[in-house]
PDB file of C-alpha atoms and ligand atoms in Angstrom:
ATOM      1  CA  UNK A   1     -32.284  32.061  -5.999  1.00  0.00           C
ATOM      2  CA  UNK A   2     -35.923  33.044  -7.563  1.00  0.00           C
ATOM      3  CA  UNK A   3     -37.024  36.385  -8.510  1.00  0.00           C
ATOM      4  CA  UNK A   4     -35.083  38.075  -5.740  1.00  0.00           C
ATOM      5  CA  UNK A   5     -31.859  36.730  -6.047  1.00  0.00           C
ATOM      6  CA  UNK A   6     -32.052  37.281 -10.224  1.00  0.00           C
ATOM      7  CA  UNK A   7     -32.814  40.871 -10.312  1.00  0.00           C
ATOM      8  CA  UNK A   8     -30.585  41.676  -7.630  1.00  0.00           C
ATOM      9  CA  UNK A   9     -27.468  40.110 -10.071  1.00  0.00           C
ATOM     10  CA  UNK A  10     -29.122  41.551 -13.212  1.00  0.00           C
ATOM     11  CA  UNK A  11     -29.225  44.825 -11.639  1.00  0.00           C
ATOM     12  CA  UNK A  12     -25.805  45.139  -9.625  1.00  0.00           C
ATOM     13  CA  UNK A  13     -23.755  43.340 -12.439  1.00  0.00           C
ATOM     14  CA  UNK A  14     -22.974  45.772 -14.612  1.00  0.00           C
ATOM     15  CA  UNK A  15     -21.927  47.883 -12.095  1.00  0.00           C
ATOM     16  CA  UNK A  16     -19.842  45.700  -9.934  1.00  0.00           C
ATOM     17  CA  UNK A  17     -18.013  44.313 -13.360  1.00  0.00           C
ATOM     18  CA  UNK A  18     -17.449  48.188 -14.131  1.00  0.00           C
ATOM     19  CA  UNK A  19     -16.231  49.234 -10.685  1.00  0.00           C
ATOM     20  CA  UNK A  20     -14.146  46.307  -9.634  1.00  0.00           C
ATOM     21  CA  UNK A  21     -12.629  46.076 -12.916  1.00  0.00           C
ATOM     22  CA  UNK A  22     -13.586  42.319 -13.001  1.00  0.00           C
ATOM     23  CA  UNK A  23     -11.678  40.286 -15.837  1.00  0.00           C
ATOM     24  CA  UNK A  24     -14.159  37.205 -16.200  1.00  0.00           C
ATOM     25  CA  UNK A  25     -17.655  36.350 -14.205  1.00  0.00           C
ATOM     26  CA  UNK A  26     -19.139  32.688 -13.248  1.00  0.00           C
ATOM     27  CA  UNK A  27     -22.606  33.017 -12.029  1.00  0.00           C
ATOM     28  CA  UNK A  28     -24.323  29.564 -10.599  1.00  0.00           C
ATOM     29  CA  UNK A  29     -28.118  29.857 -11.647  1.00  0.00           C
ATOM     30  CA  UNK A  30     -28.996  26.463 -10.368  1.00  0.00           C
ATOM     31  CA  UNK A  31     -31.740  27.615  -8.278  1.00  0.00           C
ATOM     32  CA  UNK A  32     -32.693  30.850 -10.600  1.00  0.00           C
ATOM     33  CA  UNK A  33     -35.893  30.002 -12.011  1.00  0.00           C
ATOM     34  CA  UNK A  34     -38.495  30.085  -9.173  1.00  0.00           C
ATOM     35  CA  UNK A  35     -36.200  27.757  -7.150  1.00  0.00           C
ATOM     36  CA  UNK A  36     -35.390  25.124  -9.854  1.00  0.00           C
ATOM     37  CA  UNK A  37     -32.739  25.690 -12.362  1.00  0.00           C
ATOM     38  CA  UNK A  38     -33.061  28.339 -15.317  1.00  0.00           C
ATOM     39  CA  UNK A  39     -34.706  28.388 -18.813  1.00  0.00           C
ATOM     40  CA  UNK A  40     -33.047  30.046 -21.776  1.00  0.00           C
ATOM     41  CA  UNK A  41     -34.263  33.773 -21.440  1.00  0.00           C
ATOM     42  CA  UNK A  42     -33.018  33.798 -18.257  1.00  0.00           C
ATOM     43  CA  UNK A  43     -29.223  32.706 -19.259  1.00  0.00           C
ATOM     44  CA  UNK A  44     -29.685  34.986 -21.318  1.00  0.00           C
ATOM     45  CA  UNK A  45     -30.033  38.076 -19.605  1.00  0.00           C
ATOM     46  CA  UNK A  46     -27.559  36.897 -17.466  1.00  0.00           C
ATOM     47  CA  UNK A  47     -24.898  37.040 -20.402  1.00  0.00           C
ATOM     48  CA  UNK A  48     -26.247  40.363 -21.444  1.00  0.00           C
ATOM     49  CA  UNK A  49     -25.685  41.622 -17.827  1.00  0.00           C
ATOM     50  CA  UNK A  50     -22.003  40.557 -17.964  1.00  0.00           C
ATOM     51  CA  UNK A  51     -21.576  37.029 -16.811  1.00  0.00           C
ATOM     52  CA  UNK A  52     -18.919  35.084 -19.108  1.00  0.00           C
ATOM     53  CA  UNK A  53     -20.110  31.824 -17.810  1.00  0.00           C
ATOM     54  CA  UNK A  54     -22.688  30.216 -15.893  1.00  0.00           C
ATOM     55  CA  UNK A  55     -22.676  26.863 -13.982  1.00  0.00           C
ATOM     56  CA  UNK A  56     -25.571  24.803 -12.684  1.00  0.00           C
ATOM     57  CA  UNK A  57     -25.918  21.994 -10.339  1.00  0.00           C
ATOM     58  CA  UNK A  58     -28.599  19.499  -9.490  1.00  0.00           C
ATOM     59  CA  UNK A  59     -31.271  21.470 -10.244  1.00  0.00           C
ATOM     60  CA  UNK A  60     -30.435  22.397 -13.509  1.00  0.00           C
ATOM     61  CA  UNK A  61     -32.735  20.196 -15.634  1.00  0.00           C
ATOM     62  CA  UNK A  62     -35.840  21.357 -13.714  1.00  0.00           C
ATOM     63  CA  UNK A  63     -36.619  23.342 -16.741  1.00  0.00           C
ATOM     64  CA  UNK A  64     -37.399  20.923 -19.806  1.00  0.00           C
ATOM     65  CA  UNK A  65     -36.574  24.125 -22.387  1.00  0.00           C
ATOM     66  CA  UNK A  66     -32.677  24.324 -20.669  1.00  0.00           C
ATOM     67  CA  UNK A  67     -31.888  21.111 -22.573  1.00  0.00           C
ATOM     68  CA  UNK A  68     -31.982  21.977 -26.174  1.00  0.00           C
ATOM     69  CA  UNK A  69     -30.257  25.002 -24.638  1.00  0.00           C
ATOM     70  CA  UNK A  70     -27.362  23.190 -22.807  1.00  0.00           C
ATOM     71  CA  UNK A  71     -26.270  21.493 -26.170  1.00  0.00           C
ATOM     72  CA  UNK A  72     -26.151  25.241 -28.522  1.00  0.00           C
ATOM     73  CA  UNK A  73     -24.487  27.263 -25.324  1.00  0.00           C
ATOM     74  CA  UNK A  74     -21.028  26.303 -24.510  1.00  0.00           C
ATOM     75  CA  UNK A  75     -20.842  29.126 -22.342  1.00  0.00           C
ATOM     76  CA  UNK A  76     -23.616  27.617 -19.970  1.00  0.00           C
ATOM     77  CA  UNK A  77     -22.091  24.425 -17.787  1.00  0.00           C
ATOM     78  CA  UNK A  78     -23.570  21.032 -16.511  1.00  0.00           C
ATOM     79  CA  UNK A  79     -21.589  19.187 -13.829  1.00  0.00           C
ATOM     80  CA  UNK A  80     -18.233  17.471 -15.717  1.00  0.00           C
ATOM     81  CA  UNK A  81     -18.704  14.323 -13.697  1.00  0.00           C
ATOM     82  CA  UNK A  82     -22.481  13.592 -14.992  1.00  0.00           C
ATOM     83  CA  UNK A  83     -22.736  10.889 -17.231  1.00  0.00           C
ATOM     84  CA  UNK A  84     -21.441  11.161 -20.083  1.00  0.00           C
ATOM     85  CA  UNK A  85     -25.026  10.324 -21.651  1.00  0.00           C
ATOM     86  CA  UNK A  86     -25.923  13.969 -19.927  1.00  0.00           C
ATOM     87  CA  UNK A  87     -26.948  16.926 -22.569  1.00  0.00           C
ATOM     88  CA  UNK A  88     -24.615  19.852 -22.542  1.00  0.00           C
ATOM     89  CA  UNK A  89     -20.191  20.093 -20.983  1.00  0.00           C
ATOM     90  CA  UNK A  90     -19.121  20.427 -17.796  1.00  0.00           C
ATOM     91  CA  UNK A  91     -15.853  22.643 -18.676  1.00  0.00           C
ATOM     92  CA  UNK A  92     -15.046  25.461 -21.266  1.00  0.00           C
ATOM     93  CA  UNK A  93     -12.247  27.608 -22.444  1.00  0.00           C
ATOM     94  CA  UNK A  94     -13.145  31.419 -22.855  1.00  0.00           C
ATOM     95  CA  UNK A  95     -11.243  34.773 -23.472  1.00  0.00           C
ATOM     96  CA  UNK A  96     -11.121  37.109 -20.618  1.00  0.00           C
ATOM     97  CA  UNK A  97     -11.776  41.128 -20.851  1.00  0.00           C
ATOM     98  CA  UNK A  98      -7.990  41.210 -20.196  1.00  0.00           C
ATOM     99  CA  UNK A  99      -7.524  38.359 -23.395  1.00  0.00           C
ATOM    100  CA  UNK A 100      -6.187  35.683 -21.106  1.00  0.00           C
ATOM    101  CA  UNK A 101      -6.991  32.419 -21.701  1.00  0.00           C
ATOM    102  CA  UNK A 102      -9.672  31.129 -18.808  1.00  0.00           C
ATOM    103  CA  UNK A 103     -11.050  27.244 -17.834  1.00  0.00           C
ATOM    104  CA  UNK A 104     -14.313  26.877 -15.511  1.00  0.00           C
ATOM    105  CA  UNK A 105     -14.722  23.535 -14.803  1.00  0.00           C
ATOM    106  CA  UNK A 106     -18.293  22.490 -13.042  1.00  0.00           C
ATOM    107  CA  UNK A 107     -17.892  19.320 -10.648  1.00  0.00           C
ATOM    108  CA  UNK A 108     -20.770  18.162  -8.464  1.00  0.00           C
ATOM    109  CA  UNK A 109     -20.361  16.266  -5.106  1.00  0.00           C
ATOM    110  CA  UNK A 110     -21.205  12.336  -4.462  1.00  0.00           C
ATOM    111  CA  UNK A 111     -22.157  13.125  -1.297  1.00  0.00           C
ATOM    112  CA  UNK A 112     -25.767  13.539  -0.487  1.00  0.00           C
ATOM    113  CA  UNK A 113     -26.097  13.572  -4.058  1.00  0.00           C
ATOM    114  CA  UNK A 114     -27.663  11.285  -6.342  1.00  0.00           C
ATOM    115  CA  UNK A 115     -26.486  12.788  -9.915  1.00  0.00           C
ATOM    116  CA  UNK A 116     -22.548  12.454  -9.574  1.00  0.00           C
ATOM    117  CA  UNK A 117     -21.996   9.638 -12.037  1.00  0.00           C
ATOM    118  CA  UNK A 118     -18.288   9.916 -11.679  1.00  0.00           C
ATOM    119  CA  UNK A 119     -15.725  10.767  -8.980  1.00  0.00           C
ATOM    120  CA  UNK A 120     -15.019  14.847  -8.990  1.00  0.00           C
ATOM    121  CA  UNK A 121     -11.459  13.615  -7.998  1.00  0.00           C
ATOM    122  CA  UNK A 122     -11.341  11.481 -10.894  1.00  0.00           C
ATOM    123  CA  UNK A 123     -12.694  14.210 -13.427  1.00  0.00           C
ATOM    124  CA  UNK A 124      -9.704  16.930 -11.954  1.00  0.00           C
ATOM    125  CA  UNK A 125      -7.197  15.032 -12.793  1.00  0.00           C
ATOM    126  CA  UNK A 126      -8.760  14.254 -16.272  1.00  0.00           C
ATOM    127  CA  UNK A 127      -9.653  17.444 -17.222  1.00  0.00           C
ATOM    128  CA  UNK A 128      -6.687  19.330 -16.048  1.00  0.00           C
ATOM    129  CA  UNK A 129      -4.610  17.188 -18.216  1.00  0.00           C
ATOM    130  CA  UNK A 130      -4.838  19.159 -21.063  1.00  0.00           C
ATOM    131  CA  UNK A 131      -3.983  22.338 -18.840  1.00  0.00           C
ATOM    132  CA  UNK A 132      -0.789  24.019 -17.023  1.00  0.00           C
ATOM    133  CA  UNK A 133      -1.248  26.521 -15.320  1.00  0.00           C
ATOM    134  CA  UNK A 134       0.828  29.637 -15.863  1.00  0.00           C
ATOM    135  CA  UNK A 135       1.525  27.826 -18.906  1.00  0.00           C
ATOM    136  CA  UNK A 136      -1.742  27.196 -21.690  1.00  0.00           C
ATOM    137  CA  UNK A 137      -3.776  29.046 -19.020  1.00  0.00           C
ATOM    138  CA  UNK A 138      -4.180  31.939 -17.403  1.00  0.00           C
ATOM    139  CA  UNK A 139      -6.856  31.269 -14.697  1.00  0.00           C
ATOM    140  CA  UNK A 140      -9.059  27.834 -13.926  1.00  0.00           C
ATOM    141  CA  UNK A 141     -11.882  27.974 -11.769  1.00  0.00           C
ATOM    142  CA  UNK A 142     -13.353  25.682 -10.217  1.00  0.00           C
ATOM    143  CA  UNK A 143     -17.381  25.459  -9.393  1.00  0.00           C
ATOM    144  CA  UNK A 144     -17.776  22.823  -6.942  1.00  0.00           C
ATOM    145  CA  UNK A 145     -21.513  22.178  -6.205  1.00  0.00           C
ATOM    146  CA  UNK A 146     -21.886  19.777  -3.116  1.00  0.00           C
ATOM    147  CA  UNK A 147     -23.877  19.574   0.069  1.00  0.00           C
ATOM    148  CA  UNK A 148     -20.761  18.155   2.550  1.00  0.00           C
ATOM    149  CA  UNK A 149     -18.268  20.657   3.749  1.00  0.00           C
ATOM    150  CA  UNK A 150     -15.661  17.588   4.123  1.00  0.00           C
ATOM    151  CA  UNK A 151     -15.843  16.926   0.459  1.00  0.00           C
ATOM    152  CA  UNK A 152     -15.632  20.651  -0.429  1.00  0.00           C
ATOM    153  CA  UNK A 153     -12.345  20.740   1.372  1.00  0.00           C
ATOM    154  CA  UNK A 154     -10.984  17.779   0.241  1.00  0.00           C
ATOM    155  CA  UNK A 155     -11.491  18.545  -3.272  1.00  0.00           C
ATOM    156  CA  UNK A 156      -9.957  22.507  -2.794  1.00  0.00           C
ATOM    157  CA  UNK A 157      -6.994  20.379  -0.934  1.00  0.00           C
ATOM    158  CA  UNK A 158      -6.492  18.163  -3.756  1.00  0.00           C
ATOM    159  CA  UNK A 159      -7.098  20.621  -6.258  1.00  0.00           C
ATOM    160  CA  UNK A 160      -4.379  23.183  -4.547  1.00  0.00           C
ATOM    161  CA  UNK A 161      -1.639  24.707  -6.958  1.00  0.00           C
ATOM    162  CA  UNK A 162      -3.089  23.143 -10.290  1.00  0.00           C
ATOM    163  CA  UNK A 163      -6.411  25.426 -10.276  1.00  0.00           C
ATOM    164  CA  UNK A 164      -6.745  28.977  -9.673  1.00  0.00           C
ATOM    165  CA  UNK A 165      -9.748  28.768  -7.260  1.00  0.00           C
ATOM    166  CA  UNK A 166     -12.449  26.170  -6.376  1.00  0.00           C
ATOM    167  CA  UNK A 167     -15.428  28.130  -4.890  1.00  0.00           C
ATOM    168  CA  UNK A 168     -18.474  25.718  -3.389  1.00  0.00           C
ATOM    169  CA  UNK A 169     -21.993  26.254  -4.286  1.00  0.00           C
ATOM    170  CA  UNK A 170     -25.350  24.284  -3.598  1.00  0.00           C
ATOM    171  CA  UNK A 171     -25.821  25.070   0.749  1.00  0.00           C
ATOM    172  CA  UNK A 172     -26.762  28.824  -0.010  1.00  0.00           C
ATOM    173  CA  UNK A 173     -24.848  29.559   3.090  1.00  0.00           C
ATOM    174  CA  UNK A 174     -21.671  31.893   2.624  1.00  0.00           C
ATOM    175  CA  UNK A 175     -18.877  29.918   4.910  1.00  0.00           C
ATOM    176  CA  UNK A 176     -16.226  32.080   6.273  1.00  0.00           C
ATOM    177  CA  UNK A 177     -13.442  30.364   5.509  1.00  0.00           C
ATOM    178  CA  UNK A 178     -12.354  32.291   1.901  1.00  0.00           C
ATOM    179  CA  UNK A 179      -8.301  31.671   2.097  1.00  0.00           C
ATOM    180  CA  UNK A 180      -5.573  30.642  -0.611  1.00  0.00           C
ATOM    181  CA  UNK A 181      -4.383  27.656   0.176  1.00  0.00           C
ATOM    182  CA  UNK A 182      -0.856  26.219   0.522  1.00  0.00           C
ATOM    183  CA  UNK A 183       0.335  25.567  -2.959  1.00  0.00           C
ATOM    184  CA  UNK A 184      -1.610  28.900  -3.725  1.00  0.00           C
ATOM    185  CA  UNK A 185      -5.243  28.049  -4.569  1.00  0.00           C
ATOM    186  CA  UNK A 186      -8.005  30.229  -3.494  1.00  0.00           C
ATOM    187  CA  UNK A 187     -10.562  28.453  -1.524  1.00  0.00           C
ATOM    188  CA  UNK A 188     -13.643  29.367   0.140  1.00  0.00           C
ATOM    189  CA  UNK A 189     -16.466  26.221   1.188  1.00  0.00           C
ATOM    190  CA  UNK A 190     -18.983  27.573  -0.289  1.00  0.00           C
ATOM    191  CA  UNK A 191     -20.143  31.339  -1.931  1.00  0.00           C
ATOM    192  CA  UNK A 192     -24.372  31.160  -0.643  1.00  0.00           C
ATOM    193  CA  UNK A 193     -26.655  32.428  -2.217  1.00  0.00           C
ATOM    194  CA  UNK A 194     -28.092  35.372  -3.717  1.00  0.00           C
ATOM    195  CA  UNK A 195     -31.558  36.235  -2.603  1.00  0.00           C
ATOM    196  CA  UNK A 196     -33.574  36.761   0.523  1.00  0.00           C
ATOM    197  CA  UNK A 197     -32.313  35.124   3.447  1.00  0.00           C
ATOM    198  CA  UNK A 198     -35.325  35.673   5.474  1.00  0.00           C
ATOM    199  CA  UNK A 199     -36.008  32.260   4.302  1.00  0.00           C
ATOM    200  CA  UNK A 200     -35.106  28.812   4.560  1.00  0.00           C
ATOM    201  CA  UNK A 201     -31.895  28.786   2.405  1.00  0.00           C
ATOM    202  CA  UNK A 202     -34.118  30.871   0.007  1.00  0.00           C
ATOM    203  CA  UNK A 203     -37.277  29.324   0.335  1.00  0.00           C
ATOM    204  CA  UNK A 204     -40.429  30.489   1.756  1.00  0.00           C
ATOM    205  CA  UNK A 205     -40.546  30.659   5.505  1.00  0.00           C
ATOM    206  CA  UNK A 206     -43.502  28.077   5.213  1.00  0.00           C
ATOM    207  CA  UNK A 207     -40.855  25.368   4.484  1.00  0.00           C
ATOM    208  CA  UNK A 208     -40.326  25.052   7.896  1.00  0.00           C
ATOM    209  CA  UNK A 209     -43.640  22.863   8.156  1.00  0.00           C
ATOM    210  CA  UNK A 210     -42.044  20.037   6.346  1.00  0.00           C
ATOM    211  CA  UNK A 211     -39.293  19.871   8.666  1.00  0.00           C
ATOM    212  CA  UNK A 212     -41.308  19.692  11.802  1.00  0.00           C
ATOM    213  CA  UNK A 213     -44.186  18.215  10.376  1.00  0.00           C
ATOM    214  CA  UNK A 214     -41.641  15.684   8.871  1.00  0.00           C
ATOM    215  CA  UNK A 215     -43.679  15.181   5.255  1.00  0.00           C
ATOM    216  CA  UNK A 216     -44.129  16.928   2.425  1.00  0.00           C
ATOM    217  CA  UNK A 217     -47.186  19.884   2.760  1.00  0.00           C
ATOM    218  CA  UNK A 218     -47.172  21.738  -0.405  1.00  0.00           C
ATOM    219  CA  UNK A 219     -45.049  22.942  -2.987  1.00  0.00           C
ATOM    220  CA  UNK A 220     -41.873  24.763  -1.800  1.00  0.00           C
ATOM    221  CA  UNK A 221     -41.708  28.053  -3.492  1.00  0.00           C
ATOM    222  CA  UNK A 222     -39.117  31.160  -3.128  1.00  0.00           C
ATOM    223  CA  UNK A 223     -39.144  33.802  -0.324  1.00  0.00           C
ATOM    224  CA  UNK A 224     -39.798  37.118  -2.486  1.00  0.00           C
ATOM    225  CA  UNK A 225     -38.334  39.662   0.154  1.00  0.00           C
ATOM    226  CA  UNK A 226     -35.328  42.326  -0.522  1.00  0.00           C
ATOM    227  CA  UNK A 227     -32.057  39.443  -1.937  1.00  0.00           C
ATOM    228  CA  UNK A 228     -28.737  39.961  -0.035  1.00  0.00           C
ATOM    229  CA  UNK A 229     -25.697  39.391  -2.974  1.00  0.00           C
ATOM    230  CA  UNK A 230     -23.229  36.662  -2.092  1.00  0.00           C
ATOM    231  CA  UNK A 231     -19.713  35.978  -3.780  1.00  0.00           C
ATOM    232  CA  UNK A 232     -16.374  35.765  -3.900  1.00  0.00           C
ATOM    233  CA  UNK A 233     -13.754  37.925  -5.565  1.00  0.00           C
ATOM    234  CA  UNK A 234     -10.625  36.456  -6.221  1.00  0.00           C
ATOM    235  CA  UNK A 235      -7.470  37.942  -7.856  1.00  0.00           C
ATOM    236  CA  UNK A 236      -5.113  35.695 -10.001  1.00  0.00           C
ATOM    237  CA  UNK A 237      -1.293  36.506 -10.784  1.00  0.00           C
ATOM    238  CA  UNK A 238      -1.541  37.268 -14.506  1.00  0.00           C
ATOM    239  CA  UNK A 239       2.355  34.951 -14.985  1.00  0.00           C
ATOM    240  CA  UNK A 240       1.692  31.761 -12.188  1.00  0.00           C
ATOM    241  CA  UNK A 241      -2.188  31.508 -12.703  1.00  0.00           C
ATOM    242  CA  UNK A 242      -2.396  31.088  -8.761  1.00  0.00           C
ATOM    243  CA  UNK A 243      -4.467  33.569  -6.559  1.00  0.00           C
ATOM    244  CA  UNK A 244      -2.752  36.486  -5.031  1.00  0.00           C
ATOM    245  CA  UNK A 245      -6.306  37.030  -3.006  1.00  0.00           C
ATOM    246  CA  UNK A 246      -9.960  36.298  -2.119  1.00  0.00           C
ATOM    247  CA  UNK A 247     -12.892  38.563  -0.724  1.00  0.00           C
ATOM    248  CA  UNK A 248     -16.357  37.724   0.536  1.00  0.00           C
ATOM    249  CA  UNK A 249     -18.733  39.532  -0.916  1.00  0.00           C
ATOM    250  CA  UNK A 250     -21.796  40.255   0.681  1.00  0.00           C
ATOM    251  CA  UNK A 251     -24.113  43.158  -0.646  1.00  0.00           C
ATOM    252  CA  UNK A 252     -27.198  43.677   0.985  1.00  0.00           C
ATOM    253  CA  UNK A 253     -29.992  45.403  -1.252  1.00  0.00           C
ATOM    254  CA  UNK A 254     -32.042  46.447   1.764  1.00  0.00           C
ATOM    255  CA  UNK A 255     -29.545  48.248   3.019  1.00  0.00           C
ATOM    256  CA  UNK A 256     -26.824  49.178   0.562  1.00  0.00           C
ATOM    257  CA  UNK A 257     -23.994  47.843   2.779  1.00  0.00           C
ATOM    258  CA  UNK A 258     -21.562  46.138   1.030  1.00  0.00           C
ATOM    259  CA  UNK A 259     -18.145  43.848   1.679  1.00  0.00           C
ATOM    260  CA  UNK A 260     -16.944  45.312  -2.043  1.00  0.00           C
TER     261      UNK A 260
HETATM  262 FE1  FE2 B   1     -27.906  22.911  -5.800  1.00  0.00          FE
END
């Protein structure tokens, strides 16, 4: 989330990856660009810093330059259930630092949220016809990017034993709920954010106006205070594909406490 939230995952990245041993890393930069998606540079550095894939949401045509971008950079995910009329893919296939075969698929809700043009339901099951897990795949993640808590769940629920993990993004609130689920999914609502949350989910305290006010006074723009690191670190069974565990991670850059 702006400035704050950037640098903190440009600077801790290389480090965590190192120390933690981490196989593969999905970074949503929906909000990295000043608050409203992410231009090229940007995705950039965040490859160079050691993400293997990044994922968006409905901010992530904010930036006119990210377009060109979306349709040269598999490695850099729109929502699968767009249109199909949308620049850019909402899934990919990469090679792991372990050389096992790994999916992220992007979804985005239909809840509270004008740009689904498809059911993420539908899209699952479409996508993850071409994939068995433990089978032509190693790991699948899921990056679900929706504002309702009931259709996060529902989605990790009907998701459960054919994915490796479905993590929600777009609140910016870490839920506490990170669990594997019955058929052995790892699950958790959603990740929040990473930036300064002396804010209103990242934005300038001055936000709160157009909530009490009730209209629109000025431009929204990012609270530029010390970022707090949110994520989730999930281990997958090399032979089923299914998690064997998930950890919250919080790291807070003020401080130096850390979950990890
Ligand atoms: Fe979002």
């Amino acid at each position: 989330m702006g400035r704050s939230g950037r640098e903190a995952v440009l600077r801790r990245l290389p480090e965590l990856r190192k120390r933690l041993s981490l196989d593969f890393v999905v970074v949503n930069v929906d909000n990295a660009a000043h608050g409203f998606g992410i231009t090229p540079d940007m995705a950039r550095q965040f490859f160079e810093a050691g993400a293997d894939v990044l994922t968006g949401g409905n901010h992530l045509f904010d930036q006119r330059e990210i377009i060109g971008f979306l349709e040269t950079e598999r490695r850099l995910l729109r929502p699968a259930n767009m249109s199909s009329s949308v620049p850019g893919k909402g899934m990919v296939e990469i090679t792991a630092a372990n050389g096992r075969k790994a999916v992220v698929i992007h979804l985005i809700g239909q809840l509270n949220m004008p740009m689904a043009g498809d059911s993420p339901f539908r899209l699952t099951d479409c996508l993850l016809s071409e994939y068995k897990l433990g089978e032509n795949v190693s790991a699948v993640i899921v990056d679900f990017h929706a504002e309702m808590t009931s259709e996060k769940n529902a989605l990790g629920r009907y998701s459960d034993g054919r994915v490796s993990a479905v993590i929600g993004t777009h609140t910016h609130i870490p839920t506490a709920d990170e669990r594997i689920l019955e058929r052995g999914t790892a699950f958790q609502t959603d990740v929040g954010m990473c930036g300064d949350y002396d804010s209103i989910i990242g934005m300038h305290k001055s936000a709160v106006e157009r909530f009490a006010k009730g209209y629109k006074c000025g431009r929204l723009f990012p609270a530029s205070g010390a970022a707090i690191l949110c994520g989730a670190l999930v281990d997958v069974d090399d032979k089923t594909g299914l998690a064997s565990s998930i950890v919250r991670i919080k790291i807070d850059e003020a401080s130096n406490d850390s979950t990890v």
